[in-house]
PDB file of C-alpha atoms in Angstrom:
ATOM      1  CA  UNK L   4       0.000   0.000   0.000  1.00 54.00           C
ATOM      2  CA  UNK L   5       1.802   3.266  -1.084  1.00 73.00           C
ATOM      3  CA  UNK L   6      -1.310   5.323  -0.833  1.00 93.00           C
ATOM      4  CA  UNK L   7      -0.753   9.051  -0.474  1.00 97.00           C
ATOM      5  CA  UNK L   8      -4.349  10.559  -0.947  1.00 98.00           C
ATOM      6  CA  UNK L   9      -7.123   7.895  -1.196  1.00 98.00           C
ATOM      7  CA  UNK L  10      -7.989   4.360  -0.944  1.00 98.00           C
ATOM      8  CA  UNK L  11     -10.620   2.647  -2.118  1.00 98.00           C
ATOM      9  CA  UNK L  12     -12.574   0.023   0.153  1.00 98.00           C
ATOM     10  CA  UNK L  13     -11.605  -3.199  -1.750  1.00 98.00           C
ATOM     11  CA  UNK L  14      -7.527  -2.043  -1.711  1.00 98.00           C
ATOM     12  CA  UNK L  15      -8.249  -1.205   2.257  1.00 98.00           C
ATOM     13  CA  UNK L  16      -9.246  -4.444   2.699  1.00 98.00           C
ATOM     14  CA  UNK L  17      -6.827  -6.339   0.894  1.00 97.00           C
ATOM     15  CA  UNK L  18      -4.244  -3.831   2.689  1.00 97.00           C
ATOM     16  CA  UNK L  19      -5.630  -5.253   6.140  1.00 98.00           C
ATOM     17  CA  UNK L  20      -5.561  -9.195   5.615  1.00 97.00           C
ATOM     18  CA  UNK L  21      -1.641  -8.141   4.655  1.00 96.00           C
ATOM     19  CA  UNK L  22       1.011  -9.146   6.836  1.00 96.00           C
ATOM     20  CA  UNK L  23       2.066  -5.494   7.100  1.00 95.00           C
ATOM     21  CA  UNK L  24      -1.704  -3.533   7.736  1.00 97.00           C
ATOM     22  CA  UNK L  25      -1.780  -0.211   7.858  1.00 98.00           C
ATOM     23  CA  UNK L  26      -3.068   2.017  11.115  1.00 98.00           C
ATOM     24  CA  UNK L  27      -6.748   3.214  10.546  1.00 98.00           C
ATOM     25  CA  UNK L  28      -7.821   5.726  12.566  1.00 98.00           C
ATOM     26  CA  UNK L  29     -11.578   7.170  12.818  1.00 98.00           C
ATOM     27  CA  UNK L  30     -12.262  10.522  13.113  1.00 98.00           C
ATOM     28  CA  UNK L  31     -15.767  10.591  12.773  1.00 97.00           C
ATOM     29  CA  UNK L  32     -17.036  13.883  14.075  1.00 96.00           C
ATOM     30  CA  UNK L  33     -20.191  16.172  14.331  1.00 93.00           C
ATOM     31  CA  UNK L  34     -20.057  20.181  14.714  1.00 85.00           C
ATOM     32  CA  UNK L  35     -23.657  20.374  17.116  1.00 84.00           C
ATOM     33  CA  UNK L  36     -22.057  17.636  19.634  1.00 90.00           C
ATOM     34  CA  UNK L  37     -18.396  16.911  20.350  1.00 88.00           C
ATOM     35  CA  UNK L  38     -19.184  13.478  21.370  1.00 95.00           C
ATOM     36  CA  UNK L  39     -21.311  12.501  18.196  1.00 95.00           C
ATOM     37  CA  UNK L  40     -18.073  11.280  16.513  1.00 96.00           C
ATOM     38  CA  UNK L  41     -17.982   8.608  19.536  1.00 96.00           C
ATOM     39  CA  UNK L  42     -20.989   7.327  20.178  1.00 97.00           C
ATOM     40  CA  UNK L  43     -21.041   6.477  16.513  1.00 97.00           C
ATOM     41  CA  UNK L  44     -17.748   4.946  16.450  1.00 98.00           C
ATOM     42  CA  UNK L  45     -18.903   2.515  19.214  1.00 97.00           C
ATOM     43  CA  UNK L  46     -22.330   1.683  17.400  1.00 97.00           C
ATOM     44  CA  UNK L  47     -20.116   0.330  14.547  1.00 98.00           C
ATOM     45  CA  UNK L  48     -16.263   0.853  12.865  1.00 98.00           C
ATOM     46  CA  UNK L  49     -13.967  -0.975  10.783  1.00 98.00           C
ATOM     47  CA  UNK L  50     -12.639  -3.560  13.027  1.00 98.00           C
ATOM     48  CA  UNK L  51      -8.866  -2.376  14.425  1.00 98.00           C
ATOM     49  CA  UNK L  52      -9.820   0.915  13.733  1.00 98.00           C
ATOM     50  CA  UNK L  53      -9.209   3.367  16.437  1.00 98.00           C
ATOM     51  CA  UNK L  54     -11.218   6.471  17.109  1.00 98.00           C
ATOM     52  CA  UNK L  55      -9.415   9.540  17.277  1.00 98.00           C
ATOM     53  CA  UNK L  56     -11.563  12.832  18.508  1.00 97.00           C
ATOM     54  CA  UNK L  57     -11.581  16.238  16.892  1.00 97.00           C
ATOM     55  CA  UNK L  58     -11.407  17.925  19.761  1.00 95.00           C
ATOM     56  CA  UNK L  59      -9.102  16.748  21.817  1.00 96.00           C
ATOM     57  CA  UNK L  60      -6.504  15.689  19.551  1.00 97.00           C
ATOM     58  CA  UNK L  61      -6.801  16.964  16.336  1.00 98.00           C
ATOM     59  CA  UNK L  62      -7.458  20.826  17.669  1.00 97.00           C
ATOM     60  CA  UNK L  63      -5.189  22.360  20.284  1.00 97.00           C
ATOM     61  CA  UNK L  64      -6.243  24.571  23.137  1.00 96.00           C
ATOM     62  CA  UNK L  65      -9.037  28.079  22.413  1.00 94.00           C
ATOM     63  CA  UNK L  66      -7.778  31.323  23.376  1.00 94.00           C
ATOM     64  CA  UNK L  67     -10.781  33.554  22.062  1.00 91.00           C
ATOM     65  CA  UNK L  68      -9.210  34.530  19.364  1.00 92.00           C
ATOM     66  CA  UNK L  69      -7.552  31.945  17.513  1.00 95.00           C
ATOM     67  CA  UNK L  70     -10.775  30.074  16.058  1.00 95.00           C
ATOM     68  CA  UNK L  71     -12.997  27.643  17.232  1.00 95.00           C
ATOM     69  CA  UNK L  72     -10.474  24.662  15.941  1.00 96.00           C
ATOM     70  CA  UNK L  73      -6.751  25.683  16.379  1.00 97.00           C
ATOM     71  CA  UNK L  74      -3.830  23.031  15.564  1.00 98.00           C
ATOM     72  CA  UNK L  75      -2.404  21.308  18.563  1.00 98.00           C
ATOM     73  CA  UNK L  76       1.289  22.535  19.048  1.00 97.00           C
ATOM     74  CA  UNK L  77       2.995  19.931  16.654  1.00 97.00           C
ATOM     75  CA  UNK L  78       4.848  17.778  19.618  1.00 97.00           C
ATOM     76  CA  UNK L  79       1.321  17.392  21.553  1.00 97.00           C
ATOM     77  CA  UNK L  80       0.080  16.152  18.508  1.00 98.00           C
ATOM     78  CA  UNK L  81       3.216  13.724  17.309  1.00 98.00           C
ATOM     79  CA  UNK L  82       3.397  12.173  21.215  1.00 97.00           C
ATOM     80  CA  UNK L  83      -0.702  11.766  20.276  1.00 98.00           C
ATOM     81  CA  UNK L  84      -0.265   9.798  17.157  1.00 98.00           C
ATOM     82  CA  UNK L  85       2.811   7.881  18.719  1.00 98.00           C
ATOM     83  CA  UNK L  86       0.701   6.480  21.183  1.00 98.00           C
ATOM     84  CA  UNK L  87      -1.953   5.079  18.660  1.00 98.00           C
ATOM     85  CA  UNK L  88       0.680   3.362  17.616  1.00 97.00           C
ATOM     86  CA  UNK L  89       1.900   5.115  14.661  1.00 98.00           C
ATOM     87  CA  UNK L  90       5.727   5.024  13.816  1.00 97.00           C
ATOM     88  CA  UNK L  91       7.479   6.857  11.186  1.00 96.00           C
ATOM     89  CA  UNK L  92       7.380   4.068   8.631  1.00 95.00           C
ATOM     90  CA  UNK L  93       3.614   3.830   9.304  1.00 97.00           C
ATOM     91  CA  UNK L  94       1.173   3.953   6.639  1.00 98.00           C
ATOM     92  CA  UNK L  95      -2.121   5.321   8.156  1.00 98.00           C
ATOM     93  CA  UNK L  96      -5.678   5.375   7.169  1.00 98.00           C
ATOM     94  CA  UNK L  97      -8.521   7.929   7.977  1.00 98.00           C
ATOM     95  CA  UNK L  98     -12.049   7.441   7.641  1.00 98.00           C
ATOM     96  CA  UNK L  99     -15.533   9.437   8.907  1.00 98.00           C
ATOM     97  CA  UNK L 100     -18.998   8.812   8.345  1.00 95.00           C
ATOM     98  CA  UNK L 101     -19.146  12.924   6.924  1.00 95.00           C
ATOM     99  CA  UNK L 102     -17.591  12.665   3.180  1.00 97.00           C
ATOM    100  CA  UNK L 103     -13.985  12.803   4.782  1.00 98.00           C
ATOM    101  CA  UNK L 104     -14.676  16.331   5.827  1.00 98.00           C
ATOM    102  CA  UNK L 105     -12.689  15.331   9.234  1.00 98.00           C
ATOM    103  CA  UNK L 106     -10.152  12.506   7.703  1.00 98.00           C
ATOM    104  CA  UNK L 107      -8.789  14.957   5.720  1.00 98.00           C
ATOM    105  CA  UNK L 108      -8.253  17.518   8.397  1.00 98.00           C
ATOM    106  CA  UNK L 109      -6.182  14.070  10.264  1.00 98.00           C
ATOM    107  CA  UNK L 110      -4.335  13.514   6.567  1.00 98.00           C
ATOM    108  CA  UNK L 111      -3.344  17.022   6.861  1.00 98.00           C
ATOM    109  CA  UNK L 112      -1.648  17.155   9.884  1.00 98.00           C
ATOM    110  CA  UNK L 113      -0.018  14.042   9.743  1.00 98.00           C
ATOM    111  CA  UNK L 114       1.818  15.474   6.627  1.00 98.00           C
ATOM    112  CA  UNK L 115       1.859  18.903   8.964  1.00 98.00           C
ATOM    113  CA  UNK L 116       4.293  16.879  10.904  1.00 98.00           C
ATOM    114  CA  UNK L 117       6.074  15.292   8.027  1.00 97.00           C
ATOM    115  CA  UNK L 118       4.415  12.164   7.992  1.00 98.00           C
ATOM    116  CA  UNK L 119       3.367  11.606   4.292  1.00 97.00           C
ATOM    117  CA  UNK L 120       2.376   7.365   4.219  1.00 97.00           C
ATOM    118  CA  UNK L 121      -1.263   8.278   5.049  1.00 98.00           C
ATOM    119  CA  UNK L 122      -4.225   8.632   3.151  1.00 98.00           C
ATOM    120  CA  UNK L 123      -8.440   8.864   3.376  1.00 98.00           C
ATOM    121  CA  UNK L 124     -10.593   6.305   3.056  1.00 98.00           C
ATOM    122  CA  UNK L 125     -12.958   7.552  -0.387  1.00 98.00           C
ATOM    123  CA  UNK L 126     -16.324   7.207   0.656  1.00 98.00           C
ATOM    124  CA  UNK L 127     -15.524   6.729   4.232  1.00 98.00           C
ATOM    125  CA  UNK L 128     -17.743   4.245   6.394  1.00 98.00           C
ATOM    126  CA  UNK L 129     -20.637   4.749   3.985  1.00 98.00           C
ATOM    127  CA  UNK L 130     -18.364   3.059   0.828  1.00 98.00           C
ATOM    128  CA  UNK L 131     -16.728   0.240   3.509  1.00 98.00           C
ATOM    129  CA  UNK L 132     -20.096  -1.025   4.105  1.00 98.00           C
ATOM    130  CA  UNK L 133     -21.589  -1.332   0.673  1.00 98.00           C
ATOM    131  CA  UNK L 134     -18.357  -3.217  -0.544  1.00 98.00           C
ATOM    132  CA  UNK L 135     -19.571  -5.511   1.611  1.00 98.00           C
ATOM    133  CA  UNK L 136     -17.154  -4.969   4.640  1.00 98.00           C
ATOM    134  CA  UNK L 137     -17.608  -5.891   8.204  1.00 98.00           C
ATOM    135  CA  UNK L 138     -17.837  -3.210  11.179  1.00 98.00           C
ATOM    136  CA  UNK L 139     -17.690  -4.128  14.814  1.00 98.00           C
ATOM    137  CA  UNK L 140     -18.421  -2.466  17.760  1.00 98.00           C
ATOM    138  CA  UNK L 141     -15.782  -4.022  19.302  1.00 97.00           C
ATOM    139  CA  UNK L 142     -12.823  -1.740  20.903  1.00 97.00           C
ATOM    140  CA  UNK L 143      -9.608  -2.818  20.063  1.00 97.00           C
ATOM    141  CA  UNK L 144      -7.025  -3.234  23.092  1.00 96.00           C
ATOM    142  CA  UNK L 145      -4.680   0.506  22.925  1.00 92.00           C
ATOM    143  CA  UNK L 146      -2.017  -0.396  20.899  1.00 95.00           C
ATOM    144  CA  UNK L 147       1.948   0.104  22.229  1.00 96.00           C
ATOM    145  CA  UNK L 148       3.115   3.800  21.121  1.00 96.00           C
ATOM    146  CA  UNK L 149       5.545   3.936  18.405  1.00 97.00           C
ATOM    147  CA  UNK L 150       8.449   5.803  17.873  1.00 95.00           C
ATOM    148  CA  UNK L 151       7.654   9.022  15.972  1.00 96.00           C
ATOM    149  CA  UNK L 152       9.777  11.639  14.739  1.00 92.00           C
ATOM    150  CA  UNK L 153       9.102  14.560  13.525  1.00 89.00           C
ATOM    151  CA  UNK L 154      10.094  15.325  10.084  1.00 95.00           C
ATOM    152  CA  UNK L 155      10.063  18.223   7.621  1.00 97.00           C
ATOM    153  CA  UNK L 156       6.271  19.431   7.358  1.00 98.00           C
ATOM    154  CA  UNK L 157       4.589  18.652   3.846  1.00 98.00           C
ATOM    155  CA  UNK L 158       2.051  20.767   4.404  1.00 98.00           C
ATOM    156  CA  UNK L 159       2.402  24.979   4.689  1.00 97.00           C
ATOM    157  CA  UNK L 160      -0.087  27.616   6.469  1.00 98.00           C
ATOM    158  CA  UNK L 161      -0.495  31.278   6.187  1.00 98.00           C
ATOM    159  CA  UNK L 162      -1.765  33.234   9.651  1.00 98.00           C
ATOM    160  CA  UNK L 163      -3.879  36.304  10.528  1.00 97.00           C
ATOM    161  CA  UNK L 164      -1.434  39.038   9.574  1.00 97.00           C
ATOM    162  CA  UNK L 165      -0.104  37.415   6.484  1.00 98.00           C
ATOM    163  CA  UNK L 166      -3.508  37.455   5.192  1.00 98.00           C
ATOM    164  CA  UNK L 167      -4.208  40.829   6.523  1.00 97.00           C
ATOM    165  CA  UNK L 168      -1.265  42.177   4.868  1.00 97.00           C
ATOM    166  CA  UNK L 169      -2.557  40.330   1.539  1.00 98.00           C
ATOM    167  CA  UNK L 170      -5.654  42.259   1.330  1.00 96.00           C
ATOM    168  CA  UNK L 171      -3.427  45.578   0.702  1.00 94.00           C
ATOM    169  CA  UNK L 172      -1.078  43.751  -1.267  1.00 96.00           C
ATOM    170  CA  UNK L 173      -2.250  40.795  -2.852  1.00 96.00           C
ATOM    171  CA  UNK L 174      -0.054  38.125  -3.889  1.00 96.00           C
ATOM    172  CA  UNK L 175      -2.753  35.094  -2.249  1.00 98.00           C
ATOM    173  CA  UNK L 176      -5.759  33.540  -3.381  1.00 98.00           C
ATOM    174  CA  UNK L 177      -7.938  32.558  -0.636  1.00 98.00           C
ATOM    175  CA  UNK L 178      -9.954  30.143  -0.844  1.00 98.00           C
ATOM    176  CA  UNK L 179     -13.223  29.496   1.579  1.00 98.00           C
ATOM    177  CA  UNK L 180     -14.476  25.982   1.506  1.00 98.00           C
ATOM    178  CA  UNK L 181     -17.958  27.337   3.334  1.00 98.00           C
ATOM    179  CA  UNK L 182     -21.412  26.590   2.082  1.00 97.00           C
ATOM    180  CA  UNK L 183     -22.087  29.711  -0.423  1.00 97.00           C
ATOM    181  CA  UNK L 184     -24.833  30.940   2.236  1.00 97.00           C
ATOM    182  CA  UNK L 185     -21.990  31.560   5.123  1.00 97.00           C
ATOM    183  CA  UNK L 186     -20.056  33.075   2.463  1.00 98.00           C
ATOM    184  CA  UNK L 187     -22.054  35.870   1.413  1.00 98.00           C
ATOM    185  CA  UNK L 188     -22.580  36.651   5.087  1.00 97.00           C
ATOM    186  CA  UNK L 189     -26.113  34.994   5.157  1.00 97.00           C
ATOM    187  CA  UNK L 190     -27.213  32.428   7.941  1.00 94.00           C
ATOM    188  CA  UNK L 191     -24.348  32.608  10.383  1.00 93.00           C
ATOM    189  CA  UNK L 192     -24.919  30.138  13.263  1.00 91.00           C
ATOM    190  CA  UNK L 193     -21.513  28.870  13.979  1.00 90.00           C
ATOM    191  CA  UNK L 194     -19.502  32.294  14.306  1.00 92.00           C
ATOM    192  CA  UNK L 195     -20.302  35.353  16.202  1.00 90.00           C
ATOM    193  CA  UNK L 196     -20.292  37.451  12.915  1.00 93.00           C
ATOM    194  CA  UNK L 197     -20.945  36.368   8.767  1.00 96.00           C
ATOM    195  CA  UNK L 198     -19.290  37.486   6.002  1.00 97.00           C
ATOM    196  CA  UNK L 199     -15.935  36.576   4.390  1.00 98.00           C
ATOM    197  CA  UNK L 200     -12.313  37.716   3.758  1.00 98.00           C
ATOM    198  CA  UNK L 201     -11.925  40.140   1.500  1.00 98.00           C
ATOM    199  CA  UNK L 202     -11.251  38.896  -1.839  1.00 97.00           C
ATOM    200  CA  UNK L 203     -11.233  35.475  -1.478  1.00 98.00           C
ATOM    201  CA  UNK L 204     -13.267  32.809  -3.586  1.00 98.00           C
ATOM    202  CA  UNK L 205     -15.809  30.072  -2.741  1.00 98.00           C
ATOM    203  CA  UNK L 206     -14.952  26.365  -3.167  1.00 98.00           C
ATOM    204  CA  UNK L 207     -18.096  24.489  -1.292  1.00 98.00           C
ATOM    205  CA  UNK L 208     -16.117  21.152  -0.102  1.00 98.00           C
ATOM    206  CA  UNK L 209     -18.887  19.195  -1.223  1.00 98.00           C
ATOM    207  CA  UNK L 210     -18.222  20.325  -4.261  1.00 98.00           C
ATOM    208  CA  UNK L 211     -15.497  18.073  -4.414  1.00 98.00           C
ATOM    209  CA  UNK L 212     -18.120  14.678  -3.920  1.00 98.00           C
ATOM    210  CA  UNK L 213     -20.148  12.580  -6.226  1.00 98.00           C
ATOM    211  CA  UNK L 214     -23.575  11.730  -5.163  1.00 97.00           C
ATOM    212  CA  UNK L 215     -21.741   8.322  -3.840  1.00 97.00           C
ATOM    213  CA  UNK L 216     -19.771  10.517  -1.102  1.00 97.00           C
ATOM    214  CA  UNK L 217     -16.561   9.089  -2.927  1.00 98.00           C
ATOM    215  CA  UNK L 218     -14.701  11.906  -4.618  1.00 98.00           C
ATOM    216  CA  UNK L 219     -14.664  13.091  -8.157  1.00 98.00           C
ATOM    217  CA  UNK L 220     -12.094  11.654 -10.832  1.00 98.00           C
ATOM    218  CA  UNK L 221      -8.912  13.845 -10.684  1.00 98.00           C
ATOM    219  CA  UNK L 222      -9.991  15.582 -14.360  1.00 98.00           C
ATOM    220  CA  UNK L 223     -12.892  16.998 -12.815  1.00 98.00           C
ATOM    221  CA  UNK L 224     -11.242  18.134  -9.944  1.00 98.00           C
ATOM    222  CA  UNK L 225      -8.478  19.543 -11.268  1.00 98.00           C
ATOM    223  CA  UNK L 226     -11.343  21.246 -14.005  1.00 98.00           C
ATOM    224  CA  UNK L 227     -13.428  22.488 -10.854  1.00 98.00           C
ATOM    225  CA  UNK L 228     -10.490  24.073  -9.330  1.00 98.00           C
ATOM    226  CA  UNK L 229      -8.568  25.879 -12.471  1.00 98.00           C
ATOM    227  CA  UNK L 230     -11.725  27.938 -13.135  1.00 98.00           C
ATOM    228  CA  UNK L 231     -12.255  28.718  -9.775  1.00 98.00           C
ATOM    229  CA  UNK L 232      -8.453  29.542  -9.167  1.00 96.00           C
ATOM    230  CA  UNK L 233      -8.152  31.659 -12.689  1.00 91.00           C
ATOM    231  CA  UNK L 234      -4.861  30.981 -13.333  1.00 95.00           C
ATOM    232  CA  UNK L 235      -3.021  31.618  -9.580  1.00 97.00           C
ATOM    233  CA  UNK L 236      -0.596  28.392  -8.974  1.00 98.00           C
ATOM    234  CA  UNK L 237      -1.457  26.270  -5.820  1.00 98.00           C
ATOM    235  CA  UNK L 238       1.518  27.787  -4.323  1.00 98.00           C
ATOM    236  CA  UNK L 239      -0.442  31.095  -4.206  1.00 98.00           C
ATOM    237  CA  UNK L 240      -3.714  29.695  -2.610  1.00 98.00           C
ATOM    238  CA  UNK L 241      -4.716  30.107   0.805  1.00 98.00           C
ATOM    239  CA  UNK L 242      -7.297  27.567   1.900  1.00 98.00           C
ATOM    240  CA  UNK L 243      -9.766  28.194   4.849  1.00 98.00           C
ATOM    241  CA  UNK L 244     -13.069  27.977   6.124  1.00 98.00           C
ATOM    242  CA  UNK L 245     -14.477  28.130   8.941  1.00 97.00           C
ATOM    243  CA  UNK L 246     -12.239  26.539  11.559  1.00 97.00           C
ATOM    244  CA  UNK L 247      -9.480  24.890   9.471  1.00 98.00           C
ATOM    245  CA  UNK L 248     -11.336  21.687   9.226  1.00 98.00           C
ATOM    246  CA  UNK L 249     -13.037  21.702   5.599  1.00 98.00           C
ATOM    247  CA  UNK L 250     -10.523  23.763   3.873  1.00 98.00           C
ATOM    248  CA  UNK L 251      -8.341  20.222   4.538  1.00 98.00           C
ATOM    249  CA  UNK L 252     -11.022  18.481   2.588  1.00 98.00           C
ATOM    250  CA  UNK L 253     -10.292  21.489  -0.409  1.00 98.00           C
ATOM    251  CA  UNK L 254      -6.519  20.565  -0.029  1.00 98.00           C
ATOM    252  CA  UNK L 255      -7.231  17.203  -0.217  1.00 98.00           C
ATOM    253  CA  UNK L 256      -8.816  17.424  -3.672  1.00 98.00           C
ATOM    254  CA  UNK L 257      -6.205  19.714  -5.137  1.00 98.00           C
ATOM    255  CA  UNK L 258      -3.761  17.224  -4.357  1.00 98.00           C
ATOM    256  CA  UNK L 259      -5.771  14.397  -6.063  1.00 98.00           C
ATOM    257  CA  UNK L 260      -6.358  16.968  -8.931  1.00 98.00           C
ATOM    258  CA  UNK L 261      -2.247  17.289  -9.034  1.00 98.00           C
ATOM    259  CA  UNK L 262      -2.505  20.737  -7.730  1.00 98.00           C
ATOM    260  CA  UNK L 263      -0.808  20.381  -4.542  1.00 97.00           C
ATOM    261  CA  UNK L 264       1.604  23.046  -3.036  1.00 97.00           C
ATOM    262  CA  UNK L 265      -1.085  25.571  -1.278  1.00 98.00           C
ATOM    263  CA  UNK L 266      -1.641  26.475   2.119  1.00 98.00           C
ATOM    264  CA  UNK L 267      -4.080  26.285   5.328  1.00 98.00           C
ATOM    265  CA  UNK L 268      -5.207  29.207   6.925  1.00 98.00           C
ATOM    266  CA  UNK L 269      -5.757  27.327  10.186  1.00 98.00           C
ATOM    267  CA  UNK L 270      -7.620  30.112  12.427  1.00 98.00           C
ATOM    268  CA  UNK L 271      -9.953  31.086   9.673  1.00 98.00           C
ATOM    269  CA  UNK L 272     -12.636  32.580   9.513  1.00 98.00           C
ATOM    270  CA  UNK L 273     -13.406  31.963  12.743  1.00 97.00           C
ATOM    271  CA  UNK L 274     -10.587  33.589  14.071  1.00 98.00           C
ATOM    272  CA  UNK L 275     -10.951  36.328  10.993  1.00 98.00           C
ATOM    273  CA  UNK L 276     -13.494  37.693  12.610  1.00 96.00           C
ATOM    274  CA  UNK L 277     -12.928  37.634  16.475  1.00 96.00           C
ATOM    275  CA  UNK L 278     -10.085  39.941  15.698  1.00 95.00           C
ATOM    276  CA  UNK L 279     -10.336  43.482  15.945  1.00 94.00           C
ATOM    277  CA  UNK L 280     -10.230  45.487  12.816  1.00 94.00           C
ATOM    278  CA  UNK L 281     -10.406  42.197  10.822  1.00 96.00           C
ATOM    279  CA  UNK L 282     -12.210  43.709   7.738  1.00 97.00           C
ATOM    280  CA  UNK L 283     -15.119  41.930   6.564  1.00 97.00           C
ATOM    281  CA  UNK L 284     -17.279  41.552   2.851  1.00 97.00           C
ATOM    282  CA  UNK L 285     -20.457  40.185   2.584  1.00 97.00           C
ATOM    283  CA  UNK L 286     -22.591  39.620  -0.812  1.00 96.00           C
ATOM    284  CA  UNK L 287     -21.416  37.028  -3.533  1.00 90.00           C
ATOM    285  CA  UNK L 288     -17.879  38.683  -4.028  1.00 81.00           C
TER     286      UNK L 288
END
């Protein structure tokens, strides 16, 4: 298995009756209830999976003002993933039951810290089950941590006053990955205020799905996300959202389109606009 963006079920499967499996971690997850992700992890996973929670490990600690799912500091988060038993020549596997919206935030900061053997289930549980795959509800026993170094990041971000300084001299693209509504400002319920950075584009995530939950063929993607990007190079995107957890989904895709190389805005727009003077533009652009 040398799987760097997605698996399919059936190559999962074979990959786990090898004598080498890979690590598959769950990250299931829920924005109304922390504990969603759980609950539904116990009800039923892919057997040796292990569940891995959005808020405790794959967000760090809230200040006020540095979004409603900040990055761990990169050591809490290594000594996290060394203790599910993940070494550096681990190959990993994340999965959710939410188009991969969370598994790709987890594939992110693996590669955050270097670690580049991992990749997301396409389809997530939905796809496992209708190849015909078993789930349990079984827990497996914690597994014995791993050795784990950290290694040079494969993955970049951009913060607050970068992107403030880009809005008088632009040399980004941002790109938000929120549902067009939040966008334009319009039916805020997450975040104290709506709106968006100023001149940045909308990518929905979903966008990036077929009506199957797995993700479209790399020609489409890589289609999608040329017209929307209008001839910037990935190295000049900025990807956010609205707490640094679907804009991984939008990096995701880009690097199955073969347009890898751009960055997370991590605090987005939920830190955007808890920060004084942050300016703010509603309507469609």
């Amino acid at each position: 298995m040398n799987h760097t963006t997605l698996i399919s079920a059936d190559d999962l499967a074979a990959a786990l009756r090898s004598p080498n499996p890979p690590t598959v971690l769950d990250c299931s997850s829920d924005t109304s209830d922390p504990e969603i992700g759980r609950r539904a992890y116990e009800a039923g996973h892919i057997p040796g999976a292990h569940h891995v929670h959005m808020g405790r490990t794959l967000s760090g600690q809230r200040t006020g003002d540095n979004g409603r799912n900040p990055l761990p500091e990169p050591l809490v988060f290594l000594q996290a993933m060394s203790a599910l038993g993940i070494g550096t020549d681990t190959r990993v596997v994340a999965y959710d039951n939410s188009g991969g919206v969370y598994a790709s935030r987890l594939w992110w900061m693996l590669r955050w810290i270097g670690h580049g053997a991992v990749a997301v289930l396409d389809g997530g549980l939905g796809a496992w089950k209708a190849a015909g795959q078993p789930v349990t509800a079984d827990v497996p026993p914690r597994p014995t941590p791993a050795a784990l170094k950290a290694r040079p990041s494969l993955a970049t971000t951009a913060d607050h006053g970068q992107l403030r300084a880009n809005i008088d001299a632009p040399r980004w693209l941002v790109l938000d990955a929120r549902a067009p509504d939040r966008f334009r400002g319009e039916n805020e319920t997450l975040d104290p205020q709506g709106g968006h950075i100023p001149g940045a584009r909308n990518r929905l995530f979903r966008d990036n799905l077929q009506a199957d939950g797995r993700f479209k063929p790399a020609a489409t993607l890589r289609a999608e996300f040329e017209a929307v990007l209008d001839g910037h190079p990935p190295e000049a995107v900025v990807n956010q959202c609205g707490s640094g957890v679907s804009a991984c989904h939008n990096l995701l895709a880009m690097e199955i389109a073969g347009l890898g190389g751009s960055m997370l805005y991590p605090g987005s727009w939920s830190e955007w606009c808890s920060r004084p003077g942050a300016p703010i533009a509603t309507g469609a652009a």
